Coordinates of C-alpha atoms in Angstrom, one line a residue:
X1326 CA 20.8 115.4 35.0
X1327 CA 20.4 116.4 38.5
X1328 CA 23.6 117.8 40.7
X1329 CA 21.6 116.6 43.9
X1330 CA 23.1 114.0 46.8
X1331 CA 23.0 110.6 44.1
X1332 CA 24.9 112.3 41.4
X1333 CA 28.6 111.7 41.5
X1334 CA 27.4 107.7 42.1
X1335 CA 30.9 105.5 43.5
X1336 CA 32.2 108.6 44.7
X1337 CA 29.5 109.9 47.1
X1338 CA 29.3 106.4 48.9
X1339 CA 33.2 106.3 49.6
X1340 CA 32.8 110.5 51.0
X1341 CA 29.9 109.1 53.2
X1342 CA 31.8 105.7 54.4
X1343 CA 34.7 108.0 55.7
X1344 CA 32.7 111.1 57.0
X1345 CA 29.8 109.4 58.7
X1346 CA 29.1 110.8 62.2
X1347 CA 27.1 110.9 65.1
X1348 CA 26.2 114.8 66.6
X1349 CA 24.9 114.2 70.1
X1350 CA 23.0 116.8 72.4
X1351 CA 25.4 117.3 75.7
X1352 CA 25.2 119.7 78.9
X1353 CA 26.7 123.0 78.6
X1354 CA 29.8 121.8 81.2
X1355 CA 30.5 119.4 78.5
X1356 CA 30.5 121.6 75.3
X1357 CA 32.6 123.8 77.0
X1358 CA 35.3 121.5 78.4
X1359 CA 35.4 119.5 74.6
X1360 CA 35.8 123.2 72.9
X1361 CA 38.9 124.2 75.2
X1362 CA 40.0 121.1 75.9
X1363 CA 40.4 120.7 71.5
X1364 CA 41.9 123.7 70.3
X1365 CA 44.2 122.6 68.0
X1366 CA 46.8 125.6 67.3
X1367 CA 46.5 129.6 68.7
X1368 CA 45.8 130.5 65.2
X1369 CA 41.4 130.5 65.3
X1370 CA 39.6 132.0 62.4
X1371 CA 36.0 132.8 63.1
X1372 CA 32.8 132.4 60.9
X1373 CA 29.4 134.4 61.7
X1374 CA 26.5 133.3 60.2
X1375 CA 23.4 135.7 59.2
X1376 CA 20.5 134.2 58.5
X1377 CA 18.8 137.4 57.3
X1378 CA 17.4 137.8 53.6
X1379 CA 15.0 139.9 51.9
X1380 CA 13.5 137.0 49.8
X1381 CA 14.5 133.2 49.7
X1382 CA 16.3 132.2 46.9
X1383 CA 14.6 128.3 46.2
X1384 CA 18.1 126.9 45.1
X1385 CA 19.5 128.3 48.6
X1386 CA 20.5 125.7 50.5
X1387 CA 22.2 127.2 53.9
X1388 CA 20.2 128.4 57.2
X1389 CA 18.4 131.4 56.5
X1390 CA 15.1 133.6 57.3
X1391 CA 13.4 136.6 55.8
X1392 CA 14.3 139.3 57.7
X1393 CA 12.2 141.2 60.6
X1394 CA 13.5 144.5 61.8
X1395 CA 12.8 143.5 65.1
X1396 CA 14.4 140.3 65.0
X1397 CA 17.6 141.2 63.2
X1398 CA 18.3 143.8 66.7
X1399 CA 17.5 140.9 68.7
X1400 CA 19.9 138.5 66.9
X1401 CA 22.6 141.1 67.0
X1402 CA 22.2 141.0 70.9
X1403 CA 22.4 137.4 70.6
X1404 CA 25.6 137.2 68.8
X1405 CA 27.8 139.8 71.1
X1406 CA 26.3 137.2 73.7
X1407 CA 27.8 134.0 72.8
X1408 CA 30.9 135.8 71.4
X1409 CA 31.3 137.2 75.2
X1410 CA 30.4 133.8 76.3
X1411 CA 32.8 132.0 74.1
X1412 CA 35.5 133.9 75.0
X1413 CA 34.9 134.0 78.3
X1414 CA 35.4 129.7 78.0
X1415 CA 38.3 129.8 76.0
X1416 CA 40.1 132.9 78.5
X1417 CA 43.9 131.7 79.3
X1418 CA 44.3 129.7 76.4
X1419 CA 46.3 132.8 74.4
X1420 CA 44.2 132.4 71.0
X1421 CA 45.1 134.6 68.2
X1422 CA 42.0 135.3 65.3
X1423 CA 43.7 135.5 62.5
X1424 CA 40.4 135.5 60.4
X1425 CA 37.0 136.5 60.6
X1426 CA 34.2 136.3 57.9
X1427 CA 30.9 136.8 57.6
X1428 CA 28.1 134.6 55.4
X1429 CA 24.7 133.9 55.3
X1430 CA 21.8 134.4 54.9
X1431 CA 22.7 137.9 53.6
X1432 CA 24.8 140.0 55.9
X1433 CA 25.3 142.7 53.6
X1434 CA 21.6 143.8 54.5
X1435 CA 23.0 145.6 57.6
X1436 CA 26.0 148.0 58.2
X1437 CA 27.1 149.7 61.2
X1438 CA 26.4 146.9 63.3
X1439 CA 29.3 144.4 61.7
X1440 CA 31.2 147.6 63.5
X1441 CA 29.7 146.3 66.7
X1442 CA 30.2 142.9 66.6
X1443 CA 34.2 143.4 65.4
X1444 CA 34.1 145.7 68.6
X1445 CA 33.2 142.9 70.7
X1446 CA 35.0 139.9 69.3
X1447 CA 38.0 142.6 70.2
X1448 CA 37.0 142.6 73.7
X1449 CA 36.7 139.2 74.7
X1450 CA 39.5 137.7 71.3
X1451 CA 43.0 138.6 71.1
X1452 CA 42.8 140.4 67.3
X1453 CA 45.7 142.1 66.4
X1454 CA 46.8 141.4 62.0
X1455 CA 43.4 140.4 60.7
X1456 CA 41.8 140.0 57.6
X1457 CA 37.3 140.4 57.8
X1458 CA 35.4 139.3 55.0
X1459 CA 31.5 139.5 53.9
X1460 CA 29.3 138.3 51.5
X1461 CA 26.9 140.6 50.0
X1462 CA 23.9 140.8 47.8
X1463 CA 24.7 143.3 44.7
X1464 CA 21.2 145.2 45.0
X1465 CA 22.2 146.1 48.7
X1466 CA 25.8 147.5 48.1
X1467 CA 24.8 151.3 47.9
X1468 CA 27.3 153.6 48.1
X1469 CA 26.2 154.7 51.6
X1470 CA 26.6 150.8 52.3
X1471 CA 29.7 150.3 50.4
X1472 CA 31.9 152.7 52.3
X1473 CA 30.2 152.3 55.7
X1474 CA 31.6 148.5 55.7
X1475 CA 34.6 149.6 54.6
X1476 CA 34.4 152.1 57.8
X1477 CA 33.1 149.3 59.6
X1478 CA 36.8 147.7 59.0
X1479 CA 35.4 144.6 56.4
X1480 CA 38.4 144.7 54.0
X1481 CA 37.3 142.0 51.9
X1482 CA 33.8 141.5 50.1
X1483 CA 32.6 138.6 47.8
X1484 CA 29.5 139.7 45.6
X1485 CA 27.0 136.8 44.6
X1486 CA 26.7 137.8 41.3
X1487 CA 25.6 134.6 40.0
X1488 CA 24.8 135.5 36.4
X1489 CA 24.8 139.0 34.4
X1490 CA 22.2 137.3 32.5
X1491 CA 18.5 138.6 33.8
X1492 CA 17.0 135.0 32.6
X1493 CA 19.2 132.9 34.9
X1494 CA 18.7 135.6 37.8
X1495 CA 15.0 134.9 37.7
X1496 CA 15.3 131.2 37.4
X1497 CA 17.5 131.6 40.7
X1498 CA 15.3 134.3 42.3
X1499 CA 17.8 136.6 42.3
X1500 CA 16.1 139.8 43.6
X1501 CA 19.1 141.6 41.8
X1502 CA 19.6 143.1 38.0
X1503 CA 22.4 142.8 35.5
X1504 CA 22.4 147.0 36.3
X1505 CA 22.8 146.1 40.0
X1506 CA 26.1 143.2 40.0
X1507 CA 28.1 146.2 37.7
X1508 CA 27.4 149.3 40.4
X1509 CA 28.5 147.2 43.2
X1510 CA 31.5 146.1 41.8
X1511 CA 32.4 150.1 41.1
X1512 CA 31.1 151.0 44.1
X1513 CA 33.2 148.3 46.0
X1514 CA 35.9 149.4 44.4
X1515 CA 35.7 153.1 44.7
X1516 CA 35.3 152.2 48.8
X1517 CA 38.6 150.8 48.3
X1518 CA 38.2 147.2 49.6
X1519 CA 41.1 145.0 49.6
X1520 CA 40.0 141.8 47.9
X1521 CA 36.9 141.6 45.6
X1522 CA 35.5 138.4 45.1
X1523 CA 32.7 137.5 42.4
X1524 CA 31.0 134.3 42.8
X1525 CA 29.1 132.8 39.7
X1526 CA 27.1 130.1 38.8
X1527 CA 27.1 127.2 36.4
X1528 CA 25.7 124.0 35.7
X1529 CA 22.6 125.9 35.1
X1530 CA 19.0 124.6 33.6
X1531 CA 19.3 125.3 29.7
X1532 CA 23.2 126.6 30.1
X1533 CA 25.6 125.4 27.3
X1534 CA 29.1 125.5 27.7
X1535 CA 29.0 128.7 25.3
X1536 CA 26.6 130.7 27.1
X1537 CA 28.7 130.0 30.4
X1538 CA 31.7 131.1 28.9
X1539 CA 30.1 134.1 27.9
X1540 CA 28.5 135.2 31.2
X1541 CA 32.2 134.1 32.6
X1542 CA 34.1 136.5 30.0
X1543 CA 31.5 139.7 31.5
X1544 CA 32.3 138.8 35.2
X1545 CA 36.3 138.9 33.6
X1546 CA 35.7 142.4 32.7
X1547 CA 35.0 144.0 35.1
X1548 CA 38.7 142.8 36.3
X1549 CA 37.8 141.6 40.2
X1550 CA 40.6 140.2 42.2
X1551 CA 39.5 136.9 42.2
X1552 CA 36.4 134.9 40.5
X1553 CA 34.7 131.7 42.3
X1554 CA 32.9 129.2 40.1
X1555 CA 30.3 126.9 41.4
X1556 CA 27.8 124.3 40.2
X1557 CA 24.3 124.8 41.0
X1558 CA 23.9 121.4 43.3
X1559 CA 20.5 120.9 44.4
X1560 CA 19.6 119.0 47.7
X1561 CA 16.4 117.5 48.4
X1562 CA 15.3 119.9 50.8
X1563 CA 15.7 123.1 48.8
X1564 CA 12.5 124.2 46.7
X1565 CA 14.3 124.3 43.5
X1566 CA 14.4 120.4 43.9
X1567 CA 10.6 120.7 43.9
X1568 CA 10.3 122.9 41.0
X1569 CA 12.7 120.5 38.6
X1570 CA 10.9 117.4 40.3
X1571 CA 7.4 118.7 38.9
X1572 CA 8.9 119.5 35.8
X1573 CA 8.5 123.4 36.4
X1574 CA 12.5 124.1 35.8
X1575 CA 14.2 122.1 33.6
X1576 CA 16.9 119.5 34.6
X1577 CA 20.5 120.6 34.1
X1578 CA 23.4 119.9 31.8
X1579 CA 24.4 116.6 31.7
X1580 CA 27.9 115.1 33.4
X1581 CA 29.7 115.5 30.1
X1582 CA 28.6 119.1 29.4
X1583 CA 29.6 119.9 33.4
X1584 CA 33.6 118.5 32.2
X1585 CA 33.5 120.6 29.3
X1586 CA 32.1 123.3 30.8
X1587 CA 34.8 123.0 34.1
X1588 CA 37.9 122.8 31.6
X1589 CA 36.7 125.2 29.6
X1590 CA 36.4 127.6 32.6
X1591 CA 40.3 126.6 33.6
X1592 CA 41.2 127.7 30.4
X1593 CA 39.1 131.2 30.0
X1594 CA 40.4 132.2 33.3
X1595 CA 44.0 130.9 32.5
X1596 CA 43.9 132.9 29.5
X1597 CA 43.0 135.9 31.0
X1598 CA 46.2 136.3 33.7
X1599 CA 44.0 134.5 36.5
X1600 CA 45.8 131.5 38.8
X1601 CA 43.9 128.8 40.1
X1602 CA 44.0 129.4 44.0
X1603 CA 41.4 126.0 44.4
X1604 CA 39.9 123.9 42.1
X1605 CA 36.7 126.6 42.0
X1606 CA 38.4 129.6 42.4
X1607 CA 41.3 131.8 40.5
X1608 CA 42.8 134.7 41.3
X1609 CA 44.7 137.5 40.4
X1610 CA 47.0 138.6 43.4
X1611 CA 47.7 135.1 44.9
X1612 CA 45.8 136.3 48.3
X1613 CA 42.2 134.2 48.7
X1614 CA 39.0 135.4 50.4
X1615 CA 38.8 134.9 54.1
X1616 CA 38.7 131.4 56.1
X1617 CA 38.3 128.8 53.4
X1618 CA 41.0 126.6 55.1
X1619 CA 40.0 126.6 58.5
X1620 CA 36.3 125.3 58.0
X1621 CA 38.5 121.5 57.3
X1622 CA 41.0 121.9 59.3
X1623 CA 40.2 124.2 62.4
X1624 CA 40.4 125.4 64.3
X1625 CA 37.1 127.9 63.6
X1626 CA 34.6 129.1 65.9
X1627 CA 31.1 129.6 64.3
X1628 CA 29.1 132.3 66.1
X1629 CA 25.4 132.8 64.8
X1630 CA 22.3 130.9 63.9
X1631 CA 23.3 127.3 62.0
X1632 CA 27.0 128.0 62.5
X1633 CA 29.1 125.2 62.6
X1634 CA 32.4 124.8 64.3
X1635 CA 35.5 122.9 64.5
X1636 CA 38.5 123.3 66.5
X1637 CA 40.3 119.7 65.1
X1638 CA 39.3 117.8 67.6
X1639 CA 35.5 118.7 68.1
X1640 CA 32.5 119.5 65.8
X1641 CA 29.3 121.3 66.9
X1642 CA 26.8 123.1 65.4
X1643 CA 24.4 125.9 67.0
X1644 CA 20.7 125.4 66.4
X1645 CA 19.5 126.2 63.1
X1646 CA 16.2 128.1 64.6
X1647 CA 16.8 131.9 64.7
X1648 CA 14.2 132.3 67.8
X1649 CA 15.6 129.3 69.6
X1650 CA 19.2 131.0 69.1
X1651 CA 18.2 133.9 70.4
X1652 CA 16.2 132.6 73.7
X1653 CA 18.9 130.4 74.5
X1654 CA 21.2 133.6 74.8
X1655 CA 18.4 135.4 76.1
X1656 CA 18.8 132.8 79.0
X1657 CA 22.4 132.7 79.4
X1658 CA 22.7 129.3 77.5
X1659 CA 25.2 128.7 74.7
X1660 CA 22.8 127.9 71.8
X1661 CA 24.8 124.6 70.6
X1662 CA 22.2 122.0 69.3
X1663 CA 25.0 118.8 68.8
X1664 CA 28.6 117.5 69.0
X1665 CA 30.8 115.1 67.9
X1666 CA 34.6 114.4 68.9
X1667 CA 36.9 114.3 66.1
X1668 CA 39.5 111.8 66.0
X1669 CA 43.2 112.6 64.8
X1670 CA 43.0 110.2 61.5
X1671 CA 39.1 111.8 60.2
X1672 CA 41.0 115.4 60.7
X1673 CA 43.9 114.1 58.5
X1674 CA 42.2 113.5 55.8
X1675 CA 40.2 116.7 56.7
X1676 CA 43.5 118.6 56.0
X1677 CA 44.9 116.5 53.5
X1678 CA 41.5 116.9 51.2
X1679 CA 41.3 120.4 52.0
X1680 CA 45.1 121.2 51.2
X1681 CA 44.6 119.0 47.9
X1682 CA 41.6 121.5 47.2
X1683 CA 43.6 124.5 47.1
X1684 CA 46.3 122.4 44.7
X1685 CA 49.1 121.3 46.7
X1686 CA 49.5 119.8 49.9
X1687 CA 53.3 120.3 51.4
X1688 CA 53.9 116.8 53.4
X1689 CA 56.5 118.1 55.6
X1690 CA 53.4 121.0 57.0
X1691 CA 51.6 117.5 57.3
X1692 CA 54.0 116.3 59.6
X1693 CA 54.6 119.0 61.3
X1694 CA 50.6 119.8 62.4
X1695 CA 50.1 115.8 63.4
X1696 CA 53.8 115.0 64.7
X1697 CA 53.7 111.7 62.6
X1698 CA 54.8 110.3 59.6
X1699 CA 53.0 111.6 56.7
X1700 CA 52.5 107.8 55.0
X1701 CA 52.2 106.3 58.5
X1702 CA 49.0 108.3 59.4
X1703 CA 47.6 107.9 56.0
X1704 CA 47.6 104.6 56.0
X1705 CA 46.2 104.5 59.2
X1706 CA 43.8 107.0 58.0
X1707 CA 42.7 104.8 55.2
X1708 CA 43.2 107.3 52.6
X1709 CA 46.6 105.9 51.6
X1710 CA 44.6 104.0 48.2
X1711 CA 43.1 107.0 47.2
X1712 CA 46.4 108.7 47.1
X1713 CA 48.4 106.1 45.4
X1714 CA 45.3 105.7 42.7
X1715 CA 45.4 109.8 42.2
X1716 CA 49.4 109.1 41.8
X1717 CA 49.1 106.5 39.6
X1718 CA 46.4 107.8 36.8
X1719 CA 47.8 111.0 36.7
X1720 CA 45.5 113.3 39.0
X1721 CA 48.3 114.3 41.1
X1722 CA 52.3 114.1 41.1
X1723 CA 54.8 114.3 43.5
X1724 CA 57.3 116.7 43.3
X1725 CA 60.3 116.8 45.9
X1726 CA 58.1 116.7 49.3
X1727 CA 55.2 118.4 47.9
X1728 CA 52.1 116.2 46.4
X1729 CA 49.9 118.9 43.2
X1730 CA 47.3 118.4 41.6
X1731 CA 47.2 118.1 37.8
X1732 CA 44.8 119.7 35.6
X1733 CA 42.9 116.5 35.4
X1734 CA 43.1 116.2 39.1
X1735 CA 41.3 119.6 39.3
X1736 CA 38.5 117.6 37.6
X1737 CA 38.2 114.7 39.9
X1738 CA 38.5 117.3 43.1
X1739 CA 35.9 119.4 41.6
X1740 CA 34.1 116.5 41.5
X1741 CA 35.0 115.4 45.1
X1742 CA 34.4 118.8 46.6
X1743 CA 31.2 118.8 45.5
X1744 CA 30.1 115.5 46.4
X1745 CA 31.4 116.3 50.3
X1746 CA 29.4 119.4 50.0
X1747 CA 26.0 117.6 49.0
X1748 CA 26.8 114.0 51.1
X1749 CA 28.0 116.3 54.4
X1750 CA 27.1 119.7 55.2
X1751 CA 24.2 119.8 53.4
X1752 CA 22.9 116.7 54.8
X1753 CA 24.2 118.6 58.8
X1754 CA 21.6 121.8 57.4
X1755 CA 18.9 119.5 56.1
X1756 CA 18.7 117.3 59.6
X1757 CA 19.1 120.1 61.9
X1758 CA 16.1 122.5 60.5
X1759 CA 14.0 120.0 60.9
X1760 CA 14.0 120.5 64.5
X1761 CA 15.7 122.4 67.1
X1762 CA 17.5 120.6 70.0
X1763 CA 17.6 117.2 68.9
X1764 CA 19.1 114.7 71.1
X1765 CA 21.4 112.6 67.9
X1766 CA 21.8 113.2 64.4
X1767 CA 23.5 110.8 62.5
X1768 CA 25.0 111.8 59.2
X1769 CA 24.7 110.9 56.4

């Protein structure tokens, strides 16, 4: 089996029916009016995307680039840029960030200068009670590094661990050890971060259900706040597609061994005091890492190379071409490479999928956000069926004014996440590195 764009069959068509979209190239003037004319609330969270890694990893499938001294300083110039340009747009509209976090790419290869760039989202964002998460790689999480984010003011960190199995790290091309993953946790700890997240990997080329469970049970150890689970999905344009294609990797699990491994996960975690906070994540404290939400609802404003933004009524992505990113700024030109308008019934079911993904979804908040009936804009939506059919075989119930998903719902949303993930943003990445200012992409 393959976890690529064609594996969750029915499912993937009826994701692509309802998210297919059109991302057109528009003057500046434009991009600028649709941003401030779409905010949906004062609440913004804002994603920054680093591009920057050591080595590729061939299963990777977001924007990235190996990193040049040079062009990282550049880059950071870039980035204070378009946040001073952004800000300088959306002046007068009394926006709050509530949320900032940083992915990549690998932006735990730098330090001092996340210091900077909180420094100048301050200047130009109203920041006041905010939470600033990072990903990092294990092998770069000193403990100079460690405590000079902390410093920095990062309070929350999510370690790709992946495996603490050296056979699987290879197979990835992980540049980090088994060693490695367990002195950054400590060290993370010891800088006294407020949420630790560990991410690992399943779905893996020769992985049974036991050997997951075991690698699972060592992450649960080490005792991290919370623990996000993902399958390894593997899109067309990522190398590791290449490497199982010419038989060089072996293919993974098959769809039955991916359910027994997903409820078997559910119940490990269960068993060990963790809650489910999403359908691939648990967690101890109740609290989830940074800006999860706002990437389906909005509104989130993506600074960085590849970045992609939605305020709820407007999607745009910046180009995905780190010298292109930076010239445009360079030249005093935001570095957006496409747009598409968002209509009020596609950012329903934006919210309503995403609230179902972390469990329950609370139909008078519904109401509330859209100022409509709750069964009135779902119908209009379209999505009304899929509800009544999750209803009806048990995948969610309804419980005063509050629809939750079951444990066998989990399941199906696993598999529906998933199959967004591979059918839409993926496809976004895939179309936009292949050049870098089209003029229309249409997805998917």
């Amino acid at each position: 089996m393959l976890l690529d764009q064609y594996a969750f069959g029915s499912l993937s068509r009826r994701i692509r029916k309802t998210f297919s979209a059109t991302f057109r190239r528009e003057s500046e003037v434009k991009y600028k009016e649709h941003i401030s004319r779409t905010i949906s609330r004062n609440s913004v969270g804002i994603y920054i995307h680093f591009p920057f890694c050591k080595s590729l990893c061939p299963a990777c499938p977001y924007v990235r680039d190996t990193s040049e001294e040079g062009m990282v300083r550049a880059y950071f110039s870039a980035l204070k840029e378009e946040i001073k340009m952004v800000g300088k747009a959306l002046n007068g509209l009394d926006l709050k960030i509530v949320d900032i976090h940083a992915g990549g790419g690998t932006p735990s290869l730098v330090d001092k200068e996340w210091g900077e760039i909180i420094q100048t989202i301050r200047e130009h964002f109203d920041v006041q009670s905010c939470r600033f998460g990072i990903e990092a790689n294990p092998d770069d999480l000193t403990e100079d590094r460690a405590f000079l984010l902390r410093e920095c003011g990062v309070d929350e960190i999510s370690i790709g661990v992946q495996s603490f199995f050296k056979p699987n790290l290879k197979m990835l091309g992980r540049r980090h050890g088994v060693e490695e993953s367990l002195e950054a946790i400590e060290r993370c700890r010891d800088a006294d971060f407020k949420l630790i997240n560990i991410d690992m990997m399943y779905m893996l080329p020769n992985q049974t259900v036991d050997s997951w469970i075991h690698d699972l049970k060592l992450a649960l150890e080490l005792v991290p706040d919370q623990i996000t689970y993902y399958p390894l999905l593997v899109p067309h344009y990522t190398p590791f597609y290449r490497l199982i294609r010419d038989g060089r990797v072996p293919e993974q699990p098959g769809m039955e061994e991916f359910k027994r491994m997903y409820y078997a996960t559910i119940q490990t975690l269960t068993e060990c005091g963790y809650s489910p906070l999403r359908y691939y994540s648990f967690g101890r404290k109740g609290e989830e890492y940074s800006t999860v939400e706002l990437e389906m609802v909005g509104p989130l404003l993506g600074f960085g190379c590849g970045a992609i933004s939605f305020t709820g009524g407007y999607e745009y992505i910046n180009t995905c071409f780190v010298k292109e990113y930076v010239k445009a700024l360079k030249n005093g030109k935001l570095p957006i490479a496409g747009g598409r308008v968002v209509v009020k019934e596609e950012r329903a079911v934006r919210y309503v999928a995403e609230r179902l993904s972390a469990l329950k979804l609370r139909i008078q908040d519904f109401e509330k956000e859209f100022e409509e009936p709750f069964e009135t804009l779902m119908k209009r939506s379209g999505y009304s069926a899929a509800l009544r059919m999750g209803l009806l075989f048990g995948s969610f119930k309804k419980e005063g004014g509050e629809i939750k998903v079951t444990r066998k719902g989990m399941w199906q949303r696993n598999l529906g996440g998933w199959a967004f993930v591979l059918s839409i943003p993926c496809r976004i990445v895939e179309e936009y590195t292949k050049t870098p200012w089209p003029l229309e992409v249409r997805i998917p």
